mmCIF file of C-alpha atoms and ligand atoms in Angstrom:
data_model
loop_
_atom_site.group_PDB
_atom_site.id
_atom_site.type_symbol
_atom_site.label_atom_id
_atom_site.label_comp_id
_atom_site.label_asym_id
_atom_site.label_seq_id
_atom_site.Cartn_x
_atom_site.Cartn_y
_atom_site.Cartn_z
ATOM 1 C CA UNK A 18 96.574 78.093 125.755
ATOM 2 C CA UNK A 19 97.660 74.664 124.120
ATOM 3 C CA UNK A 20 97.007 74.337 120.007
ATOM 4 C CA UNK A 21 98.027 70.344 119.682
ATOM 5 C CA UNK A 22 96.586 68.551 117.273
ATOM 6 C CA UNK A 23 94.078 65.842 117.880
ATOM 7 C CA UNK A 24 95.071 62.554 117.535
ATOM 8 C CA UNK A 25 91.606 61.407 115.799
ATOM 9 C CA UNK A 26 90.414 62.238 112.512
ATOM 10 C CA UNK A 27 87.058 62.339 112.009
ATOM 11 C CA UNK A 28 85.237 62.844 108.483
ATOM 12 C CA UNK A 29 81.532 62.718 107.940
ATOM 13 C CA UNK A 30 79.464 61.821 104.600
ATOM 14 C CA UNK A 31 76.181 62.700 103.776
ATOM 15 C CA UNK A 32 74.363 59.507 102.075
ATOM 16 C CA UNK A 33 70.980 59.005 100.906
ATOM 17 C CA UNK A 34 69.565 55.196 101.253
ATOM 18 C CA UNK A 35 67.020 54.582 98.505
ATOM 19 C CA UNK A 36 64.477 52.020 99.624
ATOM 20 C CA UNK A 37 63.549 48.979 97.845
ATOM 21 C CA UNK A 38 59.784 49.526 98.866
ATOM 22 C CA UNK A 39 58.144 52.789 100.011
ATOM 23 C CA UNK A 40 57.781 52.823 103.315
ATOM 24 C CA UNK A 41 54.562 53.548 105.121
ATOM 25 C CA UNK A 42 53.457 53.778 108.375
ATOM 26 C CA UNK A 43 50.699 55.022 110.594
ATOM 27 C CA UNK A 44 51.613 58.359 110.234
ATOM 28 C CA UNK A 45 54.802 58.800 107.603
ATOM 29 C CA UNK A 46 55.619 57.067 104.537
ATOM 30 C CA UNK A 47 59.144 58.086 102.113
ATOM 31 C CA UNK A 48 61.084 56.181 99.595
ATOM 32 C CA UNK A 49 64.312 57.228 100.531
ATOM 33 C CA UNK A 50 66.051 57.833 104.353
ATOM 34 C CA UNK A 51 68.813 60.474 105.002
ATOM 35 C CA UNK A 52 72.255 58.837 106.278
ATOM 36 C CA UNK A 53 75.468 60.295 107.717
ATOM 37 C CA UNK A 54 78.451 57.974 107.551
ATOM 38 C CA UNK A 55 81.041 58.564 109.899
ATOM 39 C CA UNK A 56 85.075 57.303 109.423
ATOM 40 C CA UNK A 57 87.301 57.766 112.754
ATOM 41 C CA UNK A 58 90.878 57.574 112.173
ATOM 42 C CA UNK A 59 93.681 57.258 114.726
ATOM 43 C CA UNK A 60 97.312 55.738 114.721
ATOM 44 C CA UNK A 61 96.477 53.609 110.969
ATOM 45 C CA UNK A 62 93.173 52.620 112.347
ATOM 46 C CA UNK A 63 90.110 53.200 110.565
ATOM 47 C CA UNK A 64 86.191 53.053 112.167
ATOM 48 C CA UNK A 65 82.824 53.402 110.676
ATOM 49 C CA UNK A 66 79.853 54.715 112.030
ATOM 50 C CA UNK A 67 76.573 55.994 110.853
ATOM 51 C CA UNK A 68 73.460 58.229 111.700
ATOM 52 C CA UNK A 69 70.643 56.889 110.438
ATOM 53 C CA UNK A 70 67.110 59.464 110.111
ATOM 54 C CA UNK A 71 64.179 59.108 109.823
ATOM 55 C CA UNK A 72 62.749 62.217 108.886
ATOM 56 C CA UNK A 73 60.120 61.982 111.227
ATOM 57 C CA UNK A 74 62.808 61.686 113.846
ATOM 58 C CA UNK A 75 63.807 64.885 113.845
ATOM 59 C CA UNK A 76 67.420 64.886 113.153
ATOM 60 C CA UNK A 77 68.974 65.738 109.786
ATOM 61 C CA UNK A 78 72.492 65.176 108.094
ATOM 62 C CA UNK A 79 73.393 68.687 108.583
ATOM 63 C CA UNK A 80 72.887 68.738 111.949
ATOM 64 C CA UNK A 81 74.717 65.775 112.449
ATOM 65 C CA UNK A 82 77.194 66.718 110.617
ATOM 66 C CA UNK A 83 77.521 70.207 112.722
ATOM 67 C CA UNK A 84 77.386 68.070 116.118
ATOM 68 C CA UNK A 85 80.148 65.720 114.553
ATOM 69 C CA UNK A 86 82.446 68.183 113.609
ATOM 70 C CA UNK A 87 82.383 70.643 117.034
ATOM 71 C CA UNK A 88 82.829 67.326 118.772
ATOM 72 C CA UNK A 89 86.725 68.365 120.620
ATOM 73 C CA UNK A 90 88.764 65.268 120.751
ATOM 74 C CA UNK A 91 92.090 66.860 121.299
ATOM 75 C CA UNK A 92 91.590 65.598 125.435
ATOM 76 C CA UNK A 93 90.793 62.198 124.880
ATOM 77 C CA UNK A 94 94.617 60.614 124.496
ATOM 78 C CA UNK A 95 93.655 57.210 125.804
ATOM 79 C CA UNK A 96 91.415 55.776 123.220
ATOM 80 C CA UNK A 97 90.079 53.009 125.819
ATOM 81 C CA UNK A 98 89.013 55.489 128.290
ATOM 82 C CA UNK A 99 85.611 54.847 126.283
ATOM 83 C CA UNK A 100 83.442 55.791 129.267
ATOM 84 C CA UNK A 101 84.359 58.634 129.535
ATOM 85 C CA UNK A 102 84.708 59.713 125.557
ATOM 86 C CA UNK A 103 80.978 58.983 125.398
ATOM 87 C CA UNK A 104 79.691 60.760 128.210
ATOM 88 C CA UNK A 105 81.602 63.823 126.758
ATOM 89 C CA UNK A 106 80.135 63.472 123.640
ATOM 90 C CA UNK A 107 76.479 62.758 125.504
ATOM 91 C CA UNK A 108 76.936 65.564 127.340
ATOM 92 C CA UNK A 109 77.883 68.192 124.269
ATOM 93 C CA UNK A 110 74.396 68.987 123.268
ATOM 94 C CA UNK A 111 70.883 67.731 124.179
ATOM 95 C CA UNK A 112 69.618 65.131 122.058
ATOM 96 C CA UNK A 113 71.015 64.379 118.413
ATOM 97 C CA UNK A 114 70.587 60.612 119.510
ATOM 98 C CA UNK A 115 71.276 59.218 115.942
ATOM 99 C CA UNK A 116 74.632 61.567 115.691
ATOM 100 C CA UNK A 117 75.755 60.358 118.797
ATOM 101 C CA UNK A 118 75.433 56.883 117.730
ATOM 102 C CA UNK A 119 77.432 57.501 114.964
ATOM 103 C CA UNK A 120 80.424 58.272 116.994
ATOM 104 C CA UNK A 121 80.110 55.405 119.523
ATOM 105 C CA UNK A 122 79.948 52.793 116.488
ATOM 106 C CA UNK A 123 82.982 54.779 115.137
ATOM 107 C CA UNK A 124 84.655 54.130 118.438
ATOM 108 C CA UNK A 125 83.402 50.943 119.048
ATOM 109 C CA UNK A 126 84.784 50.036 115.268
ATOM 110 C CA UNK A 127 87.916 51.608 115.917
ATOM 111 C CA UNK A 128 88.656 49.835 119.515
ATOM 112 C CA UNK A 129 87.538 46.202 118.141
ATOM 113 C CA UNK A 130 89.996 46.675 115.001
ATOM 114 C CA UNK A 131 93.155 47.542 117.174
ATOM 115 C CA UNK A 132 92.399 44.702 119.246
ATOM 116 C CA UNK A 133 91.828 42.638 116.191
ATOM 117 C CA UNK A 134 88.093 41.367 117.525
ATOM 118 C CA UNK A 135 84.789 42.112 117.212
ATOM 119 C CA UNK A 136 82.443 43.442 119.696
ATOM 120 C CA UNK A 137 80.337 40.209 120.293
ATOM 121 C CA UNK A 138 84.040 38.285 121.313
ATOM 122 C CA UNK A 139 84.773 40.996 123.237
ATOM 123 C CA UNK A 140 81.623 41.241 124.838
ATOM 124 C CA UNK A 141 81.424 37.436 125.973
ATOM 125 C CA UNK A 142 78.366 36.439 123.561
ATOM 126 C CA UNK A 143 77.721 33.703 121.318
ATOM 127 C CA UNK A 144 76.782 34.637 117.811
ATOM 128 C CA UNK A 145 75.389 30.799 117.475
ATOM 129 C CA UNK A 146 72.349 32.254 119.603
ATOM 130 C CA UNK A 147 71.727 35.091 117.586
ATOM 131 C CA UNK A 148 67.805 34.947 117.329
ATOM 132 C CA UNK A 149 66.107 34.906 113.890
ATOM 133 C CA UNK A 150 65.380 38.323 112.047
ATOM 134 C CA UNK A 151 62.207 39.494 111.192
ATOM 135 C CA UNK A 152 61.725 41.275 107.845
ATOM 136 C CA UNK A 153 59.512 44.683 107.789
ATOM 137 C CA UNK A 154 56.400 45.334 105.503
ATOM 138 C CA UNK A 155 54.739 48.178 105.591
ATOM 139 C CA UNK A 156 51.599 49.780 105.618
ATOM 140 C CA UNK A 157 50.295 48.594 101.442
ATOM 141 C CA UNK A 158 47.017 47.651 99.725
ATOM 142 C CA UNK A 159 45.907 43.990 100.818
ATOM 143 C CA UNK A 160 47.287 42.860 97.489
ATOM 144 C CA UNK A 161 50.794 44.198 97.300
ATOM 145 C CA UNK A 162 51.600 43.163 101.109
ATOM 146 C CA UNK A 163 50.255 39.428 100.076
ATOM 147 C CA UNK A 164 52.893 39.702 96.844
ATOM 148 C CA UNK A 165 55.269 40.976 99.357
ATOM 149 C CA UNK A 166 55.047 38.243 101.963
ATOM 150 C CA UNK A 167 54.721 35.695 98.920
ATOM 151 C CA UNK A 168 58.070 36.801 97.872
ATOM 152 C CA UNK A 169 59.575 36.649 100.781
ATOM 153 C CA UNK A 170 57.979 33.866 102.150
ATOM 154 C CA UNK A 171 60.819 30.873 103.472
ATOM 155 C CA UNK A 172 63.479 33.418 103.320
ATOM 156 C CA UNK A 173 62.202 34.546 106.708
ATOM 157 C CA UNK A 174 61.024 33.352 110.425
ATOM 158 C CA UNK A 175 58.802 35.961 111.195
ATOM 159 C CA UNK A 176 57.036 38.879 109.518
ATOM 160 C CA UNK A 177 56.984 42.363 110.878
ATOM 161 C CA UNK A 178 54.204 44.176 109.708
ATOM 162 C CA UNK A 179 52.915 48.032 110.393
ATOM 163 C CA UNK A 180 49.580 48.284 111.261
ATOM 164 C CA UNK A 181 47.193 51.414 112.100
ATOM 165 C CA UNK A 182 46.489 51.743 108.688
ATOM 166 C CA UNK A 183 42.330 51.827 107.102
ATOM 167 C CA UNK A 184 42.728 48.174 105.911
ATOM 168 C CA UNK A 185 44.860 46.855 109.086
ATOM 169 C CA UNK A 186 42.547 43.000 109.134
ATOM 170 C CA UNK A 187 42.179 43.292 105.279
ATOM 171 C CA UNK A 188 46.316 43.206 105.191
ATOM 172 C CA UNK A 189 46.580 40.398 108.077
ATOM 173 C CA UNK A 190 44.016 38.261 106.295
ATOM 174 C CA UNK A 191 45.930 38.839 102.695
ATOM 175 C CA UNK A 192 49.095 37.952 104.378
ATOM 176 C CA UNK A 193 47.964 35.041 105.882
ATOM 177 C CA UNK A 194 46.345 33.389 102.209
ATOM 178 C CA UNK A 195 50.581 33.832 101.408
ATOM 179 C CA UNK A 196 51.963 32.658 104.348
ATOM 180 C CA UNK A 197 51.543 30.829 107.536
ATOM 181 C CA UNK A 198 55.007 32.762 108.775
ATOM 182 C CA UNK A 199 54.317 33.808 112.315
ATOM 183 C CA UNK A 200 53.935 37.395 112.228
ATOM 184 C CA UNK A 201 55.227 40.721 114.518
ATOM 185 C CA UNK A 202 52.761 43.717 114.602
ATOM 186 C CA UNK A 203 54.171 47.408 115.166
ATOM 187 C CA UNK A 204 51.031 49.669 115.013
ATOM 188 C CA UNK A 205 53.701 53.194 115.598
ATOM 189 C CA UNK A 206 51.338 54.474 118.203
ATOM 190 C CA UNK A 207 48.281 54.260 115.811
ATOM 191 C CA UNK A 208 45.705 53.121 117.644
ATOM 192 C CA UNK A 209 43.488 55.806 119.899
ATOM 193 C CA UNK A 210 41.105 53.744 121.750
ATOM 194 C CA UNK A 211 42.217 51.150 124.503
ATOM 195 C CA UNK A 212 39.433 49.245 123.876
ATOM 196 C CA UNK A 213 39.006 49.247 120.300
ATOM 197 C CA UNK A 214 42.899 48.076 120.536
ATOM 198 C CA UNK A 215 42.440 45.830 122.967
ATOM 199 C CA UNK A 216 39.395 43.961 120.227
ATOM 200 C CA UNK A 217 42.390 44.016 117.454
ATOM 201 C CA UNK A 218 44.868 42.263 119.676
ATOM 202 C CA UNK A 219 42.800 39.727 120.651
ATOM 203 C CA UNK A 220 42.017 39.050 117.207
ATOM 204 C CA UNK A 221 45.639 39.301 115.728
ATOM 205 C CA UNK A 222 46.677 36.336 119.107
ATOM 206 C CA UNK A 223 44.021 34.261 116.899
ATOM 207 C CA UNK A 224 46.219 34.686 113.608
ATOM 208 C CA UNK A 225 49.700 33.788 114.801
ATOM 209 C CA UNK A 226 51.137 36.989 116.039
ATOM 210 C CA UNK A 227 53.766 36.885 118.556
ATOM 211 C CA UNK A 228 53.832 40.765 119.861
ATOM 212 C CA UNK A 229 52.494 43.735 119.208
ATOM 213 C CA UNK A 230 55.088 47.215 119.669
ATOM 214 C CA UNK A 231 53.712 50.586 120.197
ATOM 215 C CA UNK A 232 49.739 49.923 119.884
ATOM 216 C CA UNK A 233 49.049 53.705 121.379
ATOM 217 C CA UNK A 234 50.345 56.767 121.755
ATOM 218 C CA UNK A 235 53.409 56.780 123.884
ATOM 219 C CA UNK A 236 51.874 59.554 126.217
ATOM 220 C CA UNK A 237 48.980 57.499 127.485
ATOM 221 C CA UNK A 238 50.715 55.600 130.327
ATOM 222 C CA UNK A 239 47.454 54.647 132.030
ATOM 223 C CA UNK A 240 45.752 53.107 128.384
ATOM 224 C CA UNK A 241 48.971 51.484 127.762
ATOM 225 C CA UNK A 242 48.666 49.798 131.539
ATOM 226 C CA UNK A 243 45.457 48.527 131.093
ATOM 227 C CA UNK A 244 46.045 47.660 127.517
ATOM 228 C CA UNK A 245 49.058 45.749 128.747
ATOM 229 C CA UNK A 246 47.069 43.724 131.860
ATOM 230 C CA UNK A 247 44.629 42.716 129.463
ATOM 231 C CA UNK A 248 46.310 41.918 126.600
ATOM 232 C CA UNK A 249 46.764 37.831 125.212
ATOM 233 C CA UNK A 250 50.215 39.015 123.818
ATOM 234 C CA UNK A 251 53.135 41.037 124.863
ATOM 235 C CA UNK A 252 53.077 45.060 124.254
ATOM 236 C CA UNK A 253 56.670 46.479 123.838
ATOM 237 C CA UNK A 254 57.604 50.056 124.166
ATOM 238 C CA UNK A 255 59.448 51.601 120.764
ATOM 239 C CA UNK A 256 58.651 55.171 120.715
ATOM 240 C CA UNK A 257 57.917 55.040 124.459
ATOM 241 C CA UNK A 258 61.040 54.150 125.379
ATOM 242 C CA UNK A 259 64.467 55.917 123.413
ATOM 243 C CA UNK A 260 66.886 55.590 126.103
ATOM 244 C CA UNK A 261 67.632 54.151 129.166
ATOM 245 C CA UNK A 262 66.412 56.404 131.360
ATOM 246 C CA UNK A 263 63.058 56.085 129.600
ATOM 247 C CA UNK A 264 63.046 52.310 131.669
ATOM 248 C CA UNK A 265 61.768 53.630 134.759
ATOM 249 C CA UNK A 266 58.208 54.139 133.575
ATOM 250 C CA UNK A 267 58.341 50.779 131.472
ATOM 251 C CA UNK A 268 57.686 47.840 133.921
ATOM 252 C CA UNK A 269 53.922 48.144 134.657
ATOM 253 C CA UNK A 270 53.053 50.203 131.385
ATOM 254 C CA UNK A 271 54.546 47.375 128.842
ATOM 255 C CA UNK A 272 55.866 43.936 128.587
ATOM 256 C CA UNK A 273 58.824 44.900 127.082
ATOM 257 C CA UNK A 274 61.211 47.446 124.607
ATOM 258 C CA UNK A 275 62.561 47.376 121.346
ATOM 259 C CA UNK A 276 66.094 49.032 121.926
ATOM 260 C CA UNK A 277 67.828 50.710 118.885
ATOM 261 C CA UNK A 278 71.272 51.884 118.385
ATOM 262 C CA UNK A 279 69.943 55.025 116.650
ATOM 263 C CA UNK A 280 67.744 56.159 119.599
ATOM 264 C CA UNK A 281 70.537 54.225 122.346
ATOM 265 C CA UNK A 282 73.169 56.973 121.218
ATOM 266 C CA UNK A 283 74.785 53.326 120.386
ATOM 267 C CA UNK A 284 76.404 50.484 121.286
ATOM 268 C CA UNK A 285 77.391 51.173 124.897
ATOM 269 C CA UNK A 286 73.848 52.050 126.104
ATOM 270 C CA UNK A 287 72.014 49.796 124.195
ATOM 271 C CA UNK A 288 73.968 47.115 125.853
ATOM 272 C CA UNK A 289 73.146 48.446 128.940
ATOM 273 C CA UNK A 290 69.436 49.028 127.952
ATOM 274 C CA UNK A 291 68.995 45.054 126.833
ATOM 275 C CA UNK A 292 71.279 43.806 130.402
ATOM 276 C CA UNK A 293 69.101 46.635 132.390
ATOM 277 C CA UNK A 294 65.409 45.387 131.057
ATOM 278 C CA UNK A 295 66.231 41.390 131.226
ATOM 279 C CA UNK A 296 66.924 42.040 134.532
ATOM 280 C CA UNK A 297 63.968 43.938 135.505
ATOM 281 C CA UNK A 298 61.575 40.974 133.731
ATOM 282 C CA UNK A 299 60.902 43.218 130.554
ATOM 283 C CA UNK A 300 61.370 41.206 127.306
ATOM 284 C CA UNK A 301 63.681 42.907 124.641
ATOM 285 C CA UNK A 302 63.743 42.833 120.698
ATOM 286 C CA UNK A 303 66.573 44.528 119.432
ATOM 287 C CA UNK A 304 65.651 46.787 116.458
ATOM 288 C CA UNK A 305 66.834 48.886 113.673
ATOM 289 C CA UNK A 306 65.881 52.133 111.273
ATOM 290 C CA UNK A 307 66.483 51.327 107.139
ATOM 291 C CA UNK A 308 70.458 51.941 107.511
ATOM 292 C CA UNK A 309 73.268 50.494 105.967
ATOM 293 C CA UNK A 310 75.125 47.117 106.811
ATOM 294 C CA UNK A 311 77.466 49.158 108.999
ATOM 295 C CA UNK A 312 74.602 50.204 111.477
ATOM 296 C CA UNK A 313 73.211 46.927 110.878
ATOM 297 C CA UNK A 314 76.618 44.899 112.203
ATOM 298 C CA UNK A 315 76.989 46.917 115.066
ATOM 299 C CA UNK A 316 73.696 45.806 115.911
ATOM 300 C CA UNK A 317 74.653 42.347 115.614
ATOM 301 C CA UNK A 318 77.032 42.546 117.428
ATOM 302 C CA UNK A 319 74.719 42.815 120.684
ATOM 303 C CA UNK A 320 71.528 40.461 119.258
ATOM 304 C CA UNK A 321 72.447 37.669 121.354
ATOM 305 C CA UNK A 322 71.369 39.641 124.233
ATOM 306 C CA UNK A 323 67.763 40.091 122.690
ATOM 307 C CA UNK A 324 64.693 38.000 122.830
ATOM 308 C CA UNK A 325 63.454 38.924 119.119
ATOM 309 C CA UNK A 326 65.806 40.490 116.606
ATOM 310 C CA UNK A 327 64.628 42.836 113.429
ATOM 311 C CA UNK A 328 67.574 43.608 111.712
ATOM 312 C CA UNK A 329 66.482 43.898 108.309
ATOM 313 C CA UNK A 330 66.989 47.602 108.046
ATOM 314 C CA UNK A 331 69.633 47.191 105.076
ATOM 315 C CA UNK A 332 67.791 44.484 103.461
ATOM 316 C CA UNK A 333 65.313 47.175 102.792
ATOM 317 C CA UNK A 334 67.954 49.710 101.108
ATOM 318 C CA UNK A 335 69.140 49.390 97.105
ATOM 319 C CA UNK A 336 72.363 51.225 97.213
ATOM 320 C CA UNK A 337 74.079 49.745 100.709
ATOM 321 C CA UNK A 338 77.052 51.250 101.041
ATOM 322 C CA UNK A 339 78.766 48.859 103.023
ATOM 323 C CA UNK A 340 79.545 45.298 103.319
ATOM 324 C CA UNK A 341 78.277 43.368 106.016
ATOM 325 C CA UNK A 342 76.147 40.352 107.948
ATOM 326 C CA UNK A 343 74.054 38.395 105.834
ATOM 327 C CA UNK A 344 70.992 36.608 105.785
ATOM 328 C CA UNK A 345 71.263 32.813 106.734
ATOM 329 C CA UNK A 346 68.490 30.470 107.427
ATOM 330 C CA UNK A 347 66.472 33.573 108.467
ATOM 331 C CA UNK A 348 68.975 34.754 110.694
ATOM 332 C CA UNK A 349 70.898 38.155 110.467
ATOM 333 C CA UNK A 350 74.468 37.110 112.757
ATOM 334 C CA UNK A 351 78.059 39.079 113.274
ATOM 335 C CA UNK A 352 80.947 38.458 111.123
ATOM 336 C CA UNK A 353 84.258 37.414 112.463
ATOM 337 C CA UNK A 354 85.114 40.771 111.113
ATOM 338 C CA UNK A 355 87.079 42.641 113.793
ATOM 339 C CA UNK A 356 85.322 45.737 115.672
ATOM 340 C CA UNK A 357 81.967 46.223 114.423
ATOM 341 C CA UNK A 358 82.319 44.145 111.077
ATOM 342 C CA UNK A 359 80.964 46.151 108.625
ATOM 343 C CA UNK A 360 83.288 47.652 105.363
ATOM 344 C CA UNK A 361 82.649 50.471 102.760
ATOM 345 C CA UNK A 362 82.391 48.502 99.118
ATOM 346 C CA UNK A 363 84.143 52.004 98.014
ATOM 347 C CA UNK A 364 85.855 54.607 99.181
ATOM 348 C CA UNK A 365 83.456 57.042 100.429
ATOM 349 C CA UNK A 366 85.675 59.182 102.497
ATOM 350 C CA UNK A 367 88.119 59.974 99.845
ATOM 351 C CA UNK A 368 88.367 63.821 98.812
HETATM 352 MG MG1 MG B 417 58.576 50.418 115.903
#
């Protein structure tokens, strides 16, 4: 029986991310999201991750932290035998999608600073084509969400907005008396009746909307079909499709995904998600949960490979923990940070 030490360190922090706005959708709303930040240390090196949850998700910082901390790295001597690092870590419990994101951006971090690059260099990808970001609002009064796009209005290219709410055409219409910003629509599987939802789409093509994401339930495959052949605009796949497995029962059912590091397990199969849908004729947006600027430059790392981008998950947070991307001319692009780009303003791992 061999007792060597491992050559990573890994130390986890519980963080809570207080929103700016609360945040309501069809069926949650919560001022505040639960965070696990992740530092992976090896031979000087130092790499972030994070776990960002939802509540609604399912996964929670302790858990995390429990599925973080069994995690047995004393095996893994080469750290560029990344494939199969991951798949070990995939493979130690069922689900925990989040956690096991944490640990690939860790990794990912880690790799990209020893080789003094980041990921999007590495990768082959242009940041230049890094599409515009969309910025969120949520489910409000007609008022507040026309104050909200008001405010924001020129700072951004597009407007994401949750829908399957009472008031869904009293919000558009209040919007649109702010802005003329073309607009996204994620309805979080709120709508029941494929026909009824089929009536709202057509009237949202009529007001400048480029997509709608996750109009019903993600169970009903055969209303999503015919809500997809009949539909003016696209109809991506967020809570119908996590991982990529999941894109076997896409083409047919939806236009398109939104991929997410959080429900991707991370980089490496979100990549693979974004290369796997292009090439099966799906269009891609790649997405985010309210997380810090560390989950949010991984993520940029990859958003040349997307058709839309909605990376405004820290811009919705007060207390961002880390340093990272910024907003330019609407667009959300990697730094020429090495790994994932992304650095804590303090030190949160100390103690
Ligand atoms: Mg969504």
């Amino acid at each position: 029986m061999t007792h060597r030490p491992s050559p990573w360190q890994l130390a986890v922090v519980p963080y809570t991310l207080e929103l700016r706005q609360r945040f309501t959708l069809a069926n949650s709303s919560r001022t505040t999201t639960p965070t696990l930040l992740v530092a992976l240390r090896r031979d000087g090196i130092c790499g972030y991750g994070e776990a960002a949850m939802p509540p609604y998700l399912g996964e929670t910082q302790a858990g995390a932290a429990a599925f973080l901390t069994s995690l047995d790295l004393r095996s893994f001597d080469d750290p560029f035998a990344t494939a199969a690092l991951l798949a070990a870590v995939d493979r130690h419990a069922p689900g925990q999608p989040a956690a096991k994101a944490a640990f690939d951006l860790a990794l990912h971090d880690w790799l990209g600073k020893r080789l003094g690059q980041p990921w999007h260099r590495l990768l082959g990808l242009d940041r230049a084509t890094t599409p515009p970001t969309s910025y969120t609002i949520g489910i409000h009064p007609p008022d507040v969400a026309r104050e909200l796009a008001a405010a924001m209005h020129g700072r951004f290219r597009s407007f994401k907005i949750k829908l399957g709410g009472p008031t869904d055409r009293a919000m558009v219409e209040a919007i649109r008396t702010a802005t003329d910003t073309p607009l996204r629509v994620d309805v979080n599987q709120g709508w029941i009746d494929r026909e009824a939802a089929l009536r709202e789409v057509e009237w949202l093509a009529a007001r400048g909307v480029q997509f709608v994401e996750q109009p019903m339930p993600k169970e009903r495959l055969d209303d999503l079909a015919w809500l997809t052949r009949h539909s003016p605009l696209p109809i991506l796949a967020d809570e119908g499709c996590q991982r990529l497995a999941d894109l076997r029962r896409i083409p047919g059912v939806y236009h398109g995904i939104v991929v997410k590091l959080m429900k991707a397990t991370g980089l490496r199969e979100a990549r693979t998600m974004l290369e796997t849908a292009r090439a099966l004729g799906l269009s891609t947006m790649l997405g985010c949960m309210t997380e810090t600027s560390c989950a949010i430059a991984a993520a940029t790392q990859l958003a040349p490979l997307a058709d839309w981008v909605d990376l405004d998950g820290a811009l919705l947070v007060a207390n961002d923990p880390f340093v990272g991307p910024v907003l330019q001319d609407g667009v959300v692009a990697a730094t020429d940070g090495p790994g994932i780009g992304a650095a804590p303003v303090a030190d949160l791992f100390a103690g």
